[in-house]
Short mmCIF file of C-alpha atoms (C1' of nucleotides) in Angstrom, two decimals:
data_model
loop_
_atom_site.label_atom_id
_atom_site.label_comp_id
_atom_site.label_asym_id
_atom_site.label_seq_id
_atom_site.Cartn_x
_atom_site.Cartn_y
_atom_site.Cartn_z
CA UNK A 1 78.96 -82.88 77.25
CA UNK A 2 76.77 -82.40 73.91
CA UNK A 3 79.47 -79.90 73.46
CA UNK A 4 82.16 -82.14 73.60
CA UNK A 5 80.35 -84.33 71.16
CA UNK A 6 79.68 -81.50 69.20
CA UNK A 7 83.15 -81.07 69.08
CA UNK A 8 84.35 -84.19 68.23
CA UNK A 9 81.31 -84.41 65.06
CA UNK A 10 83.73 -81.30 64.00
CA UNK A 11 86.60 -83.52 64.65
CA UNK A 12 85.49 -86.78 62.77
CA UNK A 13 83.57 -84.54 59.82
CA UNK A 14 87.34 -82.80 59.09
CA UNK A 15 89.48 -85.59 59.38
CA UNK A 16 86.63 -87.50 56.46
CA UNK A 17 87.84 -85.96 53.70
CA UNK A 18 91.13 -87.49 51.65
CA UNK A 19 92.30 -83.80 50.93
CA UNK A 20 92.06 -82.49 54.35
CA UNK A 21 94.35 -85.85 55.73
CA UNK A 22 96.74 -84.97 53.31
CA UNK A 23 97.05 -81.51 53.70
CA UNK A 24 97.02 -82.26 57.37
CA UNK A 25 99.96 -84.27 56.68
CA UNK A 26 101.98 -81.67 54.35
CA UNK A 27 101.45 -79.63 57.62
CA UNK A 28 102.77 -81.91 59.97
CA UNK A 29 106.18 -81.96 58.12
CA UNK A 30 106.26 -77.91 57.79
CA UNK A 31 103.72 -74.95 57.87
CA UNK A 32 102.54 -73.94 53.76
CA UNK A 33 100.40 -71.37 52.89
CA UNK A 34 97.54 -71.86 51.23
CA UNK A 35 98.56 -71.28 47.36
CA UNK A 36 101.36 -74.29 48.16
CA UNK A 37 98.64 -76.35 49.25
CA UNK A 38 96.22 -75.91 45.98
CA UNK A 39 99.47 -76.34 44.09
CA UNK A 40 100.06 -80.06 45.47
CA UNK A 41 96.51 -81.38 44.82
CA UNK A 42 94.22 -80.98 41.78
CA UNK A 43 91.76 -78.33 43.54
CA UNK A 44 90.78 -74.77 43.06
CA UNK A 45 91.81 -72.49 44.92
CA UNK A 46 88.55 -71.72 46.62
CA UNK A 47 88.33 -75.58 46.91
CA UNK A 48 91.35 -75.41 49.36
CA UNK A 49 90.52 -72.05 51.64
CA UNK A 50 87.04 -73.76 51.95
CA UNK A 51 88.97 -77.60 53.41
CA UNK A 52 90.98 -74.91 55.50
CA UNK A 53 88.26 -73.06 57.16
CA UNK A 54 86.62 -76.68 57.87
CA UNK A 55 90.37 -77.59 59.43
CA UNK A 56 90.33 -74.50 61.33
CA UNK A 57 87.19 -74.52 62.37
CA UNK A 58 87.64 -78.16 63.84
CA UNK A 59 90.74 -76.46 65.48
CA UNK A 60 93.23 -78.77 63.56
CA UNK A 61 94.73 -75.62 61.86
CA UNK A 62 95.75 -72.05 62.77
CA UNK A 63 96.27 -69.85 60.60
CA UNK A 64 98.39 -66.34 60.65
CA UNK A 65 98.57 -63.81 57.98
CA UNK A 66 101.89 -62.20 57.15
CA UNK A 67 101.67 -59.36 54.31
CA UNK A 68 99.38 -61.43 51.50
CA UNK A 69 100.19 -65.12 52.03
CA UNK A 70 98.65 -66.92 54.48
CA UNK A 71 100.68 -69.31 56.77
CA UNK A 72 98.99 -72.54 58.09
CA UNK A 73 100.30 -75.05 60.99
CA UNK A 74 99.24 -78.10 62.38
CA UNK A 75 97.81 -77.80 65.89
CA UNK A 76 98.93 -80.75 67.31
CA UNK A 77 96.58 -80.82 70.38
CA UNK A 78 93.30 -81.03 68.45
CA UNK A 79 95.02 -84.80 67.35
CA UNK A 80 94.70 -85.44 70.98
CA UNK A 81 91.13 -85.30 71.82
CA UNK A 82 91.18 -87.99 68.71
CA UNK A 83 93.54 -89.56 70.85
CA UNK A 84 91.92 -89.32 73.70
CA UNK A 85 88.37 -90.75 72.97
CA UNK A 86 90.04 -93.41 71.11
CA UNK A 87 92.09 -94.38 74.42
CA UNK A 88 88.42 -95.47 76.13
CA UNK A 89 88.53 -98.50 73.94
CA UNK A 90 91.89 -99.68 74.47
CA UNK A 91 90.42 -101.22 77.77
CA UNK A 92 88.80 -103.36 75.15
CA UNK A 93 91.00 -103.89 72.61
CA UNK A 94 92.76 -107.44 74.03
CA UNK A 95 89.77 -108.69 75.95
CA UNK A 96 87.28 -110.20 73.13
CA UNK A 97 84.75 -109.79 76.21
CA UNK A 98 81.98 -107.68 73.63
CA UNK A 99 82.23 -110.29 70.96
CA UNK A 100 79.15 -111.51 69.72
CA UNK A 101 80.77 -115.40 70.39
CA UNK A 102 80.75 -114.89 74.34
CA UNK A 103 77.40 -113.01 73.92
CA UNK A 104 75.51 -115.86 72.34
CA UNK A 105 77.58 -117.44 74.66
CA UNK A 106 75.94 -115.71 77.76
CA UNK A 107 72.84 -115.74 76.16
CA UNK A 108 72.34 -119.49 76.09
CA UNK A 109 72.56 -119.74 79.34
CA UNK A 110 69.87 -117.59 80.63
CA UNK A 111 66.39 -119.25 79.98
CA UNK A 112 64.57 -115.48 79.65
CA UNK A 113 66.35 -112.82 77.49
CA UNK A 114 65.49 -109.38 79.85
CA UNK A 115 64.68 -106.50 77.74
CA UNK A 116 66.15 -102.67 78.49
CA UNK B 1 96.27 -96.15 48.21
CA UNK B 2 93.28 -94.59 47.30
CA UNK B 3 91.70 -97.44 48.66
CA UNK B 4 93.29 -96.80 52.19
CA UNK B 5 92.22 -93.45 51.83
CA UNK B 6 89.11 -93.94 50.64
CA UNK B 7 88.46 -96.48 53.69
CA UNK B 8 89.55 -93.54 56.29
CA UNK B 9 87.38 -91.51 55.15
CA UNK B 10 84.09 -94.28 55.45
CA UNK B 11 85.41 -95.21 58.72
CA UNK B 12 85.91 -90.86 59.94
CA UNK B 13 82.05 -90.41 58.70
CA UNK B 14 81.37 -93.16 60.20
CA UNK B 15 82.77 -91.94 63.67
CA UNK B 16 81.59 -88.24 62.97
CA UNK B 17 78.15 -88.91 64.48
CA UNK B 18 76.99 -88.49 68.01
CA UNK B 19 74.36 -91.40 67.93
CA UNK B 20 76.41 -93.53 66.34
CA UNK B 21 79.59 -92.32 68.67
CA UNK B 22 76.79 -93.80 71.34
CA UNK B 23 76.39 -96.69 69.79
CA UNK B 24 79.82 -97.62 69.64
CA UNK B 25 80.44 -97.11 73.20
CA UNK B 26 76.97 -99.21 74.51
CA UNK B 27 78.41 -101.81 72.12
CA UNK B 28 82.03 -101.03 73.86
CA UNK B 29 80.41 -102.82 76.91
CA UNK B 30 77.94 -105.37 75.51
CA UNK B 31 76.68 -106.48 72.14
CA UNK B 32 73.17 -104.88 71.74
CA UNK B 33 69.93 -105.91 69.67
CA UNK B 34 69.16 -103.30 67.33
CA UNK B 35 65.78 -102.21 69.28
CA UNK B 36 67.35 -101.86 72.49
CA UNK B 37 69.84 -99.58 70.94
CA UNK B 38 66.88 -97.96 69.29
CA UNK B 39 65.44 -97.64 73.12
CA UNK B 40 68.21 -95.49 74.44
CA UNK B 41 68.09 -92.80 72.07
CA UNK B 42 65.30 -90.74 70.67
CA UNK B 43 65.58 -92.04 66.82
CA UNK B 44 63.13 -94.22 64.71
CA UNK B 45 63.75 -97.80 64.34
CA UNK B 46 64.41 -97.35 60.36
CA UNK B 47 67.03 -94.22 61.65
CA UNK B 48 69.02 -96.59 64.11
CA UNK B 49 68.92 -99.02 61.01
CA UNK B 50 70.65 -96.49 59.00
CA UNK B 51 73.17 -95.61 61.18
CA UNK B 52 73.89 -99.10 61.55
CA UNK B 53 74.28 -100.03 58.29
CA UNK B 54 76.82 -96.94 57.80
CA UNK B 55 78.91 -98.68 61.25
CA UNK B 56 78.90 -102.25 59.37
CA UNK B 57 79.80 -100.55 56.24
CA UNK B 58 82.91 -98.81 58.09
CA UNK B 59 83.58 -102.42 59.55
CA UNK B 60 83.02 -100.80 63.03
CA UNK B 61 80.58 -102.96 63.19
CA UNK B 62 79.66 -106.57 63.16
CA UNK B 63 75.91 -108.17 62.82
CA UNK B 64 74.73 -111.19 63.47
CA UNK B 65 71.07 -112.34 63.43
CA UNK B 66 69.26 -114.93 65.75
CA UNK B 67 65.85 -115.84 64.77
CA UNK B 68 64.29 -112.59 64.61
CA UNK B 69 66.04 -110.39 66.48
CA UNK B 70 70.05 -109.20 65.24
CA UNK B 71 72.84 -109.16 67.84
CA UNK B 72 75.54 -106.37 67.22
CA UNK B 73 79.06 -106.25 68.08
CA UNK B 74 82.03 -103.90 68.24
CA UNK B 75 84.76 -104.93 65.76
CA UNK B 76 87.73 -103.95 67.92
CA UNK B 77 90.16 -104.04 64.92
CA UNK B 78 88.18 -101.28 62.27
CA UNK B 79 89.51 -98.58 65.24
CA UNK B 80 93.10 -99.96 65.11
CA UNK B 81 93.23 -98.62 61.52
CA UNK B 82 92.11 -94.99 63.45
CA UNK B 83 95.33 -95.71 65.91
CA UNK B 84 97.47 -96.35 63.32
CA UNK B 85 96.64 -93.29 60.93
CA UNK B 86 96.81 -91.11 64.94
CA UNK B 87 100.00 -92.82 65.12
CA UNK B 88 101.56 -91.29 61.97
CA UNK B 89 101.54 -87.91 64.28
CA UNK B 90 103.15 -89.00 67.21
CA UNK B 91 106.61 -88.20 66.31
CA UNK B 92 105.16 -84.65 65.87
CA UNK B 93 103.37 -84.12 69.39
CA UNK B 94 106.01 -83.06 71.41
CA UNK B 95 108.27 -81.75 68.84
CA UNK B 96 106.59 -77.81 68.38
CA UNK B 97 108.63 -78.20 65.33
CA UNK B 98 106.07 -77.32 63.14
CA UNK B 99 104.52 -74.81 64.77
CA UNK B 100 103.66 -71.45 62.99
CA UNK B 101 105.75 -69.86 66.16
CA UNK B 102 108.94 -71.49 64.83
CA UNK B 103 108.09 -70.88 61.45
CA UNK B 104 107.68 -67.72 61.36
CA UNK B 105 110.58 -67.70 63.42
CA UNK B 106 112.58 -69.28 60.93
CA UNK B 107 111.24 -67.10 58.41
CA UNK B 108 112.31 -64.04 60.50
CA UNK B 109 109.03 -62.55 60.91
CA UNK B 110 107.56 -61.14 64.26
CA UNK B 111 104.84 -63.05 66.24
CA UNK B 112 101.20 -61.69 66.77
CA UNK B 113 98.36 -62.76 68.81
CA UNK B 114 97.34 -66.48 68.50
CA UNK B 115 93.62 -66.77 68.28
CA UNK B 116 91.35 -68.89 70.51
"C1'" DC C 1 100.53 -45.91 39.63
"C1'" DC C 2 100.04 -50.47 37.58
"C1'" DA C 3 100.40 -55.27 37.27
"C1'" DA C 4 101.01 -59.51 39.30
"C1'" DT C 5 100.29 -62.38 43.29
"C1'" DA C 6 97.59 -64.17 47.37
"C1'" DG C 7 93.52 -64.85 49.14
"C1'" DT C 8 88.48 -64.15 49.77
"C1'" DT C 9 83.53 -64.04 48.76
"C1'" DA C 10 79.36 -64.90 46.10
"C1'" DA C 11 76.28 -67.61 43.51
"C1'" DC C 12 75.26 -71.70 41.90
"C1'" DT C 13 75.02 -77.08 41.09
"C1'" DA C 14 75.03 -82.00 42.06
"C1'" DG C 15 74.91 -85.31 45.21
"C1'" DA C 16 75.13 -87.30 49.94
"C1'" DA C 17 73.34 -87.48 54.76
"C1'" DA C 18 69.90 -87.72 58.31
"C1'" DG C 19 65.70 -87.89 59.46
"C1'" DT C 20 60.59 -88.87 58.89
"C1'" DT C 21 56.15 -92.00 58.08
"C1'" DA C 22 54.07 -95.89 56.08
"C1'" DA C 23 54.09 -100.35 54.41
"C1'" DC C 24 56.23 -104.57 54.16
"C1'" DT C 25 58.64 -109.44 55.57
"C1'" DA C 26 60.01 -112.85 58.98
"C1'" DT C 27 59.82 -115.13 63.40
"C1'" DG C 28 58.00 -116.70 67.79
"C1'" DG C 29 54.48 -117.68 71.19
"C1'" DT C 30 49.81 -119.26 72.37
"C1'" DA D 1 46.08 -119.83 62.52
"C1'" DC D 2 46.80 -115.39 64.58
"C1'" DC D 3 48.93 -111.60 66.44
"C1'" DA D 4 52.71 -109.18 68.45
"C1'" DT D 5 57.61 -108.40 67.96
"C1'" DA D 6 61.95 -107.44 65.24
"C1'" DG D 7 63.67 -105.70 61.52
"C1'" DT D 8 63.68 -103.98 56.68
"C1'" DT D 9 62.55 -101.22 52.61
"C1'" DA D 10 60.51 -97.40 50.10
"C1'" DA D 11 59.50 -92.75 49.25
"C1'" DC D 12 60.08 -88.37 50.47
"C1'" DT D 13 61.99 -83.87 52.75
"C1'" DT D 14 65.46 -80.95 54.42
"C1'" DT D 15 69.90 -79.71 55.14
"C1'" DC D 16 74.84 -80.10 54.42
"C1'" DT D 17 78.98 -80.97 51.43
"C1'" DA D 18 82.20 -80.36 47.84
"C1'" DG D 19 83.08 -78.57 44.04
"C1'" DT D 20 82.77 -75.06 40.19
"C1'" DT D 21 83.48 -70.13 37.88
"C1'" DA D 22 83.59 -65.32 38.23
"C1'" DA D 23 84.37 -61.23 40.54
"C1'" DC D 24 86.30 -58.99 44.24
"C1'" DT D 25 90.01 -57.06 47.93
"C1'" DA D 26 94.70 -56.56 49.60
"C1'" DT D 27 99.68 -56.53 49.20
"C1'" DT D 28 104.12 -56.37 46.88
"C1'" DG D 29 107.41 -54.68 43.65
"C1'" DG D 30 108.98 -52.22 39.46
#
DNA sequence: CCAATAGTTAACTAGAAAGTTAACTATGGT
DNA sequence: ACCATAGTTAACTTTCTAGTTAACTATTGG
């Protein structure tokens, strides 16, 4: 449970960064290695292999070395753990119920406002 | 562009925070005062202020105060722009095409171990 | 073997993030 | 008017983040 959260902090902190999204989507469309990546965006080399370890680490990357380059892929099932905790909103997502509108709403009508 | 971006990655730091992962779902169900959010987890009033300010900031977020005490609200629509950037990967989920497996495949190289 | 390529590691800097305590403002009830 | 409640702001500390350059290891190919 304070894992899971733990996990997802990973999650969120990886998926904050421009670079990482984007080089999250270059893999989506084909595995690079890790000199391809530098090459696309303005960053040092030791720039990128440090927004890769943070990927990988969040499990959003794998990696596997073959001779001196490095290949990198997408793992597509980290995505749905992000999918996942997003899908315990959608219950909410039509319903307007939480707004602050039906809340004053609500409130009004109770004379006392109960605390905790 | 770099606005969009920009905006992802306020609304992903926003998100990459247990307490205020908590918040989000205790205002899922029912706007909250900011001291009764306070009460159900071990932070300092001025801390819970902070991390509120960071959820209004990401438009997660929506205040409004009543004489002295401030109502919060979810704002349903700031995670629609999370859906939307998840969506951008759907096309990809059951696919495999990207996966180093294939790739490697592709580039005629034999598979190792995956790690963990 | 030697040189170029691919990646890694180390050491450092600047700035942001997350928390604290203490002091302050604003509102409501009696 | 007074005091408790609700929230805000300030000042400060500690830790994390994102980048840099420089130096290093490992692999490939002539």
């Amino acid at each position: 449970m304070a894992e899971e959260s733990d996990a997802l902090d990973v999650l969120f902190s990886a998926l904050a960064n421009r670079h990482r999204r984007e080089i999250i989507h270059a893999l989506a469309l084909q595995p690079h290695s890790i000199s391809q990546l530098a090459a696309l965006r303005d960053l040092s080399l030791p720039a990128i292999h440090k927004h890769i370890a943070i990927l990988e680490d969040a499990g959003l990357v794998t990696r596997r070395k073959t001779g001196r380059t490095t290949h990198l892929a997408l793992e597509r099932q980290s995505l749905r753990a992000l999918q996942y905790w997003l899908s315990e909103f959608h219950a909410y997502w039509g319903s307007g119920a939480e707004t602050l509108e039906n809340y004053e709403n609500y409130l009004s009508q109770s004379p006392t406002t109960s605390k905790e």
